[in-house]
Short mmCIF file of C-alpha atoms in Angstrom, two decimals:
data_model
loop_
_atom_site.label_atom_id
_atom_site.label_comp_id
_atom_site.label_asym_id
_atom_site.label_seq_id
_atom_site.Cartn_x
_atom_site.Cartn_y
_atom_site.Cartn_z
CA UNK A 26 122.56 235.84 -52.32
CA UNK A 27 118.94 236.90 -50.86
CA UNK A 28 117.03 233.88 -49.72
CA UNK A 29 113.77 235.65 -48.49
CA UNK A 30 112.19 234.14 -50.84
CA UNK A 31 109.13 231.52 -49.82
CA UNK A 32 110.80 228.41 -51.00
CA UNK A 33 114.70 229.20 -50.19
CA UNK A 34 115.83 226.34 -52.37
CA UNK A 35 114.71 228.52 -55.29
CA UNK A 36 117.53 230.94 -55.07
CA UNK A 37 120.57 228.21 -55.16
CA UNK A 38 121.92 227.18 -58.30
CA UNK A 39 124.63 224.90 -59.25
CA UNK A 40 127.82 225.91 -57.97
CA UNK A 41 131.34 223.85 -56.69
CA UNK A 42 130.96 225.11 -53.10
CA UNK A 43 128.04 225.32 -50.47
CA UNK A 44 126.68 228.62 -49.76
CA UNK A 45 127.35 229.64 -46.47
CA UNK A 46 123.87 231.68 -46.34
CA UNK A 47 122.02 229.42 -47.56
CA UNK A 48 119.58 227.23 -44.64
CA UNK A 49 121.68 224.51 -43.38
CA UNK A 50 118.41 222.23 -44.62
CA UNK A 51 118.77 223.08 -48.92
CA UNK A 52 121.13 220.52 -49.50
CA UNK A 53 118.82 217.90 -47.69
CA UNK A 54 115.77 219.42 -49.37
CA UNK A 55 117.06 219.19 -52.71
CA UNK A 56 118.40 215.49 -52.07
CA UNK A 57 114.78 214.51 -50.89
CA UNK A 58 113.24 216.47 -54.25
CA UNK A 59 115.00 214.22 -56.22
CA UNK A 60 113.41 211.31 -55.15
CA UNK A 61 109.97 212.68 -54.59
CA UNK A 62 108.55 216.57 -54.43
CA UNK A 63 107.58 217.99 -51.15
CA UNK A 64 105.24 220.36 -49.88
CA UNK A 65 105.98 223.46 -49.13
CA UNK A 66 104.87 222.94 -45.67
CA UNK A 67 107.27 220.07 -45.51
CA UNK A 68 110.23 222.18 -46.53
CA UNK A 69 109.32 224.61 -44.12
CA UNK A 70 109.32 221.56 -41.70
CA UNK A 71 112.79 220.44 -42.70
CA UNK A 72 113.91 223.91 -42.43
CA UNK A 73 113.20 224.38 -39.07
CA UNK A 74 113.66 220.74 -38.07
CA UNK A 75 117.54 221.93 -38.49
CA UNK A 76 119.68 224.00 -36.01
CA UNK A 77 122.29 226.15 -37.22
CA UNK A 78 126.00 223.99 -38.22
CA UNK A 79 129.02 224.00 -36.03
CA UNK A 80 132.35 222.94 -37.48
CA UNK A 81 134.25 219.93 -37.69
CA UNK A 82 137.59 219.65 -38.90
CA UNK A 83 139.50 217.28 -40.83
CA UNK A 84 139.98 214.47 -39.60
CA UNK A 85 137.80 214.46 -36.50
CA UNK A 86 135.37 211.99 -35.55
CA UNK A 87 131.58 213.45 -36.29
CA UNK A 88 130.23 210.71 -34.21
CA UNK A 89 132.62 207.62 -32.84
CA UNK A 90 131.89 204.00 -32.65
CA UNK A 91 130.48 202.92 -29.42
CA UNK A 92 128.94 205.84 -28.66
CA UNK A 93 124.93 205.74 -28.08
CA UNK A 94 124.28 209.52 -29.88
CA UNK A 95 120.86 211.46 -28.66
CA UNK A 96 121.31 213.67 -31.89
CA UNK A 97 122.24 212.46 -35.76
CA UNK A 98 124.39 214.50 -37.69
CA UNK A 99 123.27 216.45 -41.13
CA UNK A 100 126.20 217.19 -43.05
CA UNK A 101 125.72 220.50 -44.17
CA UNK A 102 129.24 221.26 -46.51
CA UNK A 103 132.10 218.84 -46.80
CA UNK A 104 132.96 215.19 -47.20
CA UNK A 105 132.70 212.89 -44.33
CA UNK A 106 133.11 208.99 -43.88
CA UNK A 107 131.94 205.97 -42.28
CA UNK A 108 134.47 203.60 -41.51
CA UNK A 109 135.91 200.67 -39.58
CA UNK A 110 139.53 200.09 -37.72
CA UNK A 111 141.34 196.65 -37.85
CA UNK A 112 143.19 195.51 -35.21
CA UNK A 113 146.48 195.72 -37.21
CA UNK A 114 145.82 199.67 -37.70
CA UNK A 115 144.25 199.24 -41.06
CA UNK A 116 141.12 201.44 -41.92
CA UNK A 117 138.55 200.24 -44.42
CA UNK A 118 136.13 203.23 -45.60
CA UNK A 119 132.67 201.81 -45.71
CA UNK A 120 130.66 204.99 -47.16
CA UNK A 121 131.14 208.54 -48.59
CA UNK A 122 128.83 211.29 -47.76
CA UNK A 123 128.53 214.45 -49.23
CA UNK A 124 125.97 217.52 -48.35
CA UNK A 125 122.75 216.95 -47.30
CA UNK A 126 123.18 213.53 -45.79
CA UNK A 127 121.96 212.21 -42.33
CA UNK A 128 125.33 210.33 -41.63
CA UNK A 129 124.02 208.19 -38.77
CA UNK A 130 119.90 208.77 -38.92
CA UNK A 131 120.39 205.22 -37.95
CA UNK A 132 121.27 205.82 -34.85
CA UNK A 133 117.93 207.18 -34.22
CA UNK A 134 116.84 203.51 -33.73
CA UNK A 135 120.40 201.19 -34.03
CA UNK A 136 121.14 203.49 -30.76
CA UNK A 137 124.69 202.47 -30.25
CA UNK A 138 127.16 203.50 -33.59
CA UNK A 139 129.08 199.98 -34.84
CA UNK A 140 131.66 202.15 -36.41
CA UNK A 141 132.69 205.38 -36.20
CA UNK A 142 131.73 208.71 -38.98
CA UNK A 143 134.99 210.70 -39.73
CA UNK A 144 134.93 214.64 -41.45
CA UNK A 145 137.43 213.43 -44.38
CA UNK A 146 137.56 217.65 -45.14
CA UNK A 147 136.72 220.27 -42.90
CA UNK A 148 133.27 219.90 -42.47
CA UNK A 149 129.97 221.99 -40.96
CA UNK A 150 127.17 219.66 -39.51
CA UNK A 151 124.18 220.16 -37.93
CA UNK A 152 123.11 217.49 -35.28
CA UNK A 153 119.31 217.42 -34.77
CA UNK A 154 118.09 215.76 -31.53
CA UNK A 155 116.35 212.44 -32.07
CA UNK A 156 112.95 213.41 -30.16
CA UNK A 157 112.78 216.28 -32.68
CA UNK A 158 113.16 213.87 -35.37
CA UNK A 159 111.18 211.30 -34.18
CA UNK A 160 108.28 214.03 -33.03
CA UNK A 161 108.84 215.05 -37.00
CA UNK A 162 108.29 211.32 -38.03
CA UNK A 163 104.62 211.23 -36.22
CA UNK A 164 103.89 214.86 -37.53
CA UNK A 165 105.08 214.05 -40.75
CA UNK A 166 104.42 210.07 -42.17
CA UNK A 167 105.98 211.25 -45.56
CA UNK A 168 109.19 212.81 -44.72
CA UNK A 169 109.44 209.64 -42.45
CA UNK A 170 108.70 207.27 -45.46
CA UNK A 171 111.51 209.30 -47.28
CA UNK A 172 113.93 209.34 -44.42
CA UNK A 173 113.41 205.63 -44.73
CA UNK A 174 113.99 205.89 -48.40
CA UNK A 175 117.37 207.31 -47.77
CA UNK A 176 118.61 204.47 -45.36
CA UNK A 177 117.35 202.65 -47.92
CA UNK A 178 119.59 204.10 -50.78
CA UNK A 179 122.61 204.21 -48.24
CA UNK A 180 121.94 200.23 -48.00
CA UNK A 181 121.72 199.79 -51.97
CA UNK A 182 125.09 201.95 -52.27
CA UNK A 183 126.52 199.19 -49.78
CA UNK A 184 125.53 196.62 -52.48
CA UNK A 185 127.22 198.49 -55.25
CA UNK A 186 130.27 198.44 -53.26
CA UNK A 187 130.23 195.01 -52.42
CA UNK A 188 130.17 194.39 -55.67
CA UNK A 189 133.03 196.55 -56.48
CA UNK A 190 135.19 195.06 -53.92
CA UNK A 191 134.03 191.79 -54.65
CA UNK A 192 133.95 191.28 -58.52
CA UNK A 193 135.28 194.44 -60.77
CA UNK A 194 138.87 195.18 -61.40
CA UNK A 195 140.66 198.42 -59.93
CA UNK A 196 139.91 200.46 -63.25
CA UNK A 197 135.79 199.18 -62.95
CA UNK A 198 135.74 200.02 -58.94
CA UNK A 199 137.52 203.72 -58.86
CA UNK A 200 135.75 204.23 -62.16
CA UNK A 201 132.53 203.18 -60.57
CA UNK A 202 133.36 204.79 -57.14
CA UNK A 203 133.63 208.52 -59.56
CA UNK A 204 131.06 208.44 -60.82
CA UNK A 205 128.65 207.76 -57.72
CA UNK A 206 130.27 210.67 -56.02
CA UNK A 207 129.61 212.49 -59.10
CA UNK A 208 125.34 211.65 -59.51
CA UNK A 209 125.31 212.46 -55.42
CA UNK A 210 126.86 215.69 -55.62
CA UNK A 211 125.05 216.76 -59.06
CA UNK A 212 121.95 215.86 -56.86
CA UNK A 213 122.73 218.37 -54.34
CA UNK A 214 123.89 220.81 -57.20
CA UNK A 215 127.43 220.38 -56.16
CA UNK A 216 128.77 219.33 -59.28
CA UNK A 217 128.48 222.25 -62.21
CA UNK A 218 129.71 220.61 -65.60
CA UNK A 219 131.06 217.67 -64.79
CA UNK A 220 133.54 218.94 -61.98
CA UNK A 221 133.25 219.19 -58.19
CA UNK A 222 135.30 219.72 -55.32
CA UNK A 223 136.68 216.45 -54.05
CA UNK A 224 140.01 217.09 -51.97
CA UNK A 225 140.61 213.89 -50.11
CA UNK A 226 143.66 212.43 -49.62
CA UNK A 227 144.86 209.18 -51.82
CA UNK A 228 145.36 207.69 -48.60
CA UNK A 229 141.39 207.86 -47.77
CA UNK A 230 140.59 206.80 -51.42
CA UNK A 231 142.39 203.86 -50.71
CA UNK A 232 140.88 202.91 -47.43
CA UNK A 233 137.53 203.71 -49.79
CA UNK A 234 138.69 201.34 -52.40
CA UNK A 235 140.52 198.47 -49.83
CA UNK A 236 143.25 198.77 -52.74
CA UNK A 237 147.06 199.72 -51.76
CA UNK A 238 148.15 203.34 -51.93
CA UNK A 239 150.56 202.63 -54.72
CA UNK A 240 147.77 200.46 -56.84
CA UNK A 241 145.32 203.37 -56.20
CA UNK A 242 148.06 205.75 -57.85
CA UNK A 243 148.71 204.12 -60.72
CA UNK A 244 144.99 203.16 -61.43
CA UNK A 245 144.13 207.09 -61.08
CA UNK A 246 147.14 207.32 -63.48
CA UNK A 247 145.35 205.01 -65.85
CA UNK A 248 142.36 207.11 -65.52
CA UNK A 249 144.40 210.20 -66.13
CA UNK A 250 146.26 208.98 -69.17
CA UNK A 251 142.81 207.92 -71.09
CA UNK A 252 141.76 211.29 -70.76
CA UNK A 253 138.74 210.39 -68.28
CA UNK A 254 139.59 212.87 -65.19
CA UNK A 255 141.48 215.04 -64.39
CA UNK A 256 141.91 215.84 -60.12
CA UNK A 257 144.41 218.50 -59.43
CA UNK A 258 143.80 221.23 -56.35
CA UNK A 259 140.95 219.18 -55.04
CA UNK A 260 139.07 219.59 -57.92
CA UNK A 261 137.92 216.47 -60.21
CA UNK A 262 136.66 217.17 -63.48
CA UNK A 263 135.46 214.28 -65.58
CA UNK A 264 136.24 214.49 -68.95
CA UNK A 265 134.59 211.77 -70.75
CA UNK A 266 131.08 210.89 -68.29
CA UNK A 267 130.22 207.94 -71.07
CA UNK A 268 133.52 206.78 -71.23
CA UNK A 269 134.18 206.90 -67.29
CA UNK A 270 130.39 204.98 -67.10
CA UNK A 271 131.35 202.21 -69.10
CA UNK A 272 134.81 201.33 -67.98
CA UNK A 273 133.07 201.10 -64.52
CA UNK A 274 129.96 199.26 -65.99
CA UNK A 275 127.74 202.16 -63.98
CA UNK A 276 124.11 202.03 -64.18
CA UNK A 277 122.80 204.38 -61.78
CA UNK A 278 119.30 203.15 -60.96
CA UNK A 279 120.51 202.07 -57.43
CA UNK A 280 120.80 205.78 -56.76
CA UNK A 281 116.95 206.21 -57.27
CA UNK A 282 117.33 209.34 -59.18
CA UNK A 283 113.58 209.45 -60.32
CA UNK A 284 111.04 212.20 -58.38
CA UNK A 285 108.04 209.78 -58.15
CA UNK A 286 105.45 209.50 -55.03
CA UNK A 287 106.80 207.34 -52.39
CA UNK B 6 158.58 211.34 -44.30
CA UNK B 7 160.19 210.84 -47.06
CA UNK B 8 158.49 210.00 -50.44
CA UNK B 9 158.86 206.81 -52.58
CA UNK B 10 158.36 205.77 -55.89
CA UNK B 11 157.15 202.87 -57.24
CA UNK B 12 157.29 202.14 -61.25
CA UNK B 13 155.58 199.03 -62.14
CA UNK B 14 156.73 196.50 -64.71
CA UNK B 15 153.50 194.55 -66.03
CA UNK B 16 153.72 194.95 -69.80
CA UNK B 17 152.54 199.00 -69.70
CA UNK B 18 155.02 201.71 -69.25
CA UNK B 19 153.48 204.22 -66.98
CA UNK B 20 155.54 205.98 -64.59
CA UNK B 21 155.20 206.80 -60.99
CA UNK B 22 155.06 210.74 -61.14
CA UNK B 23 152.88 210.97 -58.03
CA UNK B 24 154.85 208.54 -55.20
CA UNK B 25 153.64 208.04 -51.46
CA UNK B 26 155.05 208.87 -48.57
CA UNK B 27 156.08 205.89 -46.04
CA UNK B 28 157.85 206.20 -42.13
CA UNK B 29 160.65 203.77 -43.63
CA UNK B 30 161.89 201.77 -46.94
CA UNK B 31 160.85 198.66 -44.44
CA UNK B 32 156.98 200.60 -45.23
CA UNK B 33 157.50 200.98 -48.67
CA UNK B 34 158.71 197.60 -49.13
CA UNK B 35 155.47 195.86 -47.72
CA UNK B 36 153.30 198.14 -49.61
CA UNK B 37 155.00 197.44 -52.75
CA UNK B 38 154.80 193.28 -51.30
CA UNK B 39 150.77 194.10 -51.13
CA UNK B 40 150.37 196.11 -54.57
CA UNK B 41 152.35 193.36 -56.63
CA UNK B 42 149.68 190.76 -55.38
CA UNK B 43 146.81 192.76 -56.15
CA UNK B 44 148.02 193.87 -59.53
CA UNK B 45 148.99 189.92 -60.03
CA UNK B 46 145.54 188.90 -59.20
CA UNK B 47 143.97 191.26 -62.07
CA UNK B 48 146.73 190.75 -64.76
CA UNK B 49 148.05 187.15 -64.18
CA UNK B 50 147.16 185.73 -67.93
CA UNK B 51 144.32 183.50 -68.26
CA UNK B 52 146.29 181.49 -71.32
CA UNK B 53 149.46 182.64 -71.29
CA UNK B 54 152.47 180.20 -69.92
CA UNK B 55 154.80 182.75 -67.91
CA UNK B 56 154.56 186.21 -66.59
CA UNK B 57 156.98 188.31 -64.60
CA UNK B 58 155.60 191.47 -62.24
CA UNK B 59 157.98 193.43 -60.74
CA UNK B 60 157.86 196.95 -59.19
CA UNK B 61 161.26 199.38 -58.10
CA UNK B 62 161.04 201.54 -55.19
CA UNK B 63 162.74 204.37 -55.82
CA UNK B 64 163.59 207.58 -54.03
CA UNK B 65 162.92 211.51 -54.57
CA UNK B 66 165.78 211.30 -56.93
CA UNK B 67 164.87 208.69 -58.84
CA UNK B 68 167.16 206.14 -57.49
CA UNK B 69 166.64 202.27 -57.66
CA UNK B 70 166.22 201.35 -53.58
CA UNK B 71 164.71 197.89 -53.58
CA UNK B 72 163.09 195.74 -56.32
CA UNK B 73 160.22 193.27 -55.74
CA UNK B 74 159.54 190.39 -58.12
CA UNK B 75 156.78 188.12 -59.15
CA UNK B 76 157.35 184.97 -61.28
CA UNK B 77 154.17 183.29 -62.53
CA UNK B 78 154.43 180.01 -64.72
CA UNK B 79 151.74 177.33 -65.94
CA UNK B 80 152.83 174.50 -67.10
CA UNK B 81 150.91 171.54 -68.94
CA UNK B 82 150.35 168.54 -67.02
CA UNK B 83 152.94 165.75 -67.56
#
């Protein structure tokens, strides 16, 4: 695919993997679009704001609690995680982010990471030094207000969960947790009728849902045998989006899915 | 690591085609311990008197390793 055209972003289209040729900044562009439109100028900005990915694999800690990182991480392709360890060995999965998000722009000002970012797939991330983004922020008071808007949307996914841990049954919370991951990855054109690469392990959707391994199963099972998904290869497909939606009781307005001037 | 099974009785009939793999039975057994309290905490009935939960752990050929048991009664006051 040729991308020498002036806006880059043009040439993608929807598709179940990233493309490797495209700049390492679409997925972020067309995450900030759908919140807001930008300039040209400012996607120019973005573009060269990032440096080329390396890669991380499976597994591997992008960025590990108690570090103090001089750089935050853009995932560029794959699926990566913040979490927390117990003392007893037990993980609990605290956020999911796909292509196209700043896992720890936080760390631009929270300085030292309270938990640690883990690639849950092989992943490619670009890590963009914080006096380039913070010389962007001065430059740019807009892409800062909607680089604030993001941390903003990580913190209302947080709520979401809470409630989902808190208050709705295992159907209502993986139901729920599909079709988030579904609106962020249509968002970053990721998600081509209804389906979208997704191959985590049931042990990590566990550790996402704080349910056991075995309750997981048999609630994906449930899932499965209503005819809502299907997940086979890595691959989800959702079969029925306004069934899936209302066993999980999702209304996605906490996703801010509306391009309006911020 | 081998691979376990774990069918759950709880008034629906689905069976465990998928499993999970554990170090030990000693493994499977707590995680079976932890699954029968979350499932009790979503199905427990709000009227009814009595309810059993119970899930088998079985192995790659389908045979019955441990069982774990709930018992859940309510019972007027006297």
């Amino acid at each position: 695919m040729a991308f020498s055209v002036e806006r880059p972003i043009e040439a993608l289209r929807q598709s179940l993997v990233v493309d490797p040729d495209a700049p390492p900044s679409s997925a972020l562009v067309l995450k900030l679009r759908r919140r807001d439109s930008l300039s040209l100028e400012e996607e120019k900005s973005l573009e060269a704001l990032i440096p080329p990915p390396g890669n991380v694999s499976r597994t591997t800690d992008i960025v590990s609690e108690g570090h103090r990182p001089t750089s935050s991480a853009l995932l560029v392709d794959g699926f990566a995680a913040r979490y927390k360890v117990l003392d007893h060995g037990g993980r609990q999965i605290t956020a999911v982010h796909v292509p196209g998000d700043f896992v720890d722009l936080h760390s631009l000002l929270l300085k030292e990471m309270d938990h640690g970012v883990v690639a849950l797939t092989d992943c490619r991330v670009s890590r963009v030094p914080h006096d380039r983004l913070r010389h962007l922020t001065e430059t740019h008071p807009h892409l800062a207000r909607l680089f604030w808007l993001s941390t903003l949307i990580d913190g209302s996914i947080h709520r979401e969960w809470l409630v989902n841990m808190g208050r709705r049954t295992a159907q209502a919370h993986m139901a729920n947790f599909f079709c988030e991951i579904y609106c962020l990855l249509e968002i970053v054109w990721l998600a081509p009728d209804f389906e979208f690469f997704f191959p985590i392990t049931q042990n990590d959707l566990a550790d996402i849902l704080g349910l056991s391994l075995v309750h997981v199963n048999r609630t994906l099972q449930e899932l499965r045998a209503a005819d809502l998904l299907e997940w086979r290869g890595g691959k989800l497909k959702i079969l029925n989006w306004n069934a899936l939606r209302k066993i999980a009781e999702f209304d996605g307005t906490y996703l801010q899915l509306r391009a309006e001037p911020r | 690591m081998p691979r376990f099974f774990f069918d759950i009785s709880d008034g629906s009939d689905i069976v465990d085609d998928i499993g999970a793999v554990f170090p030990t039975l000693s493994d499977a057994r707590s995680e079976a311990i932890r699954t029968l309290t979350e499932i009790a905490s979503e199905r427990l009935p709000a009227n009814g008197p009595s309810m059993e939960l119970s899930i088998d752990v079985l192995d790659q050929h389908r045979m019955l390793l441990l069982r774990v048991r709930l018992a859940f009664s309510s019972q007027p006051e006297i």
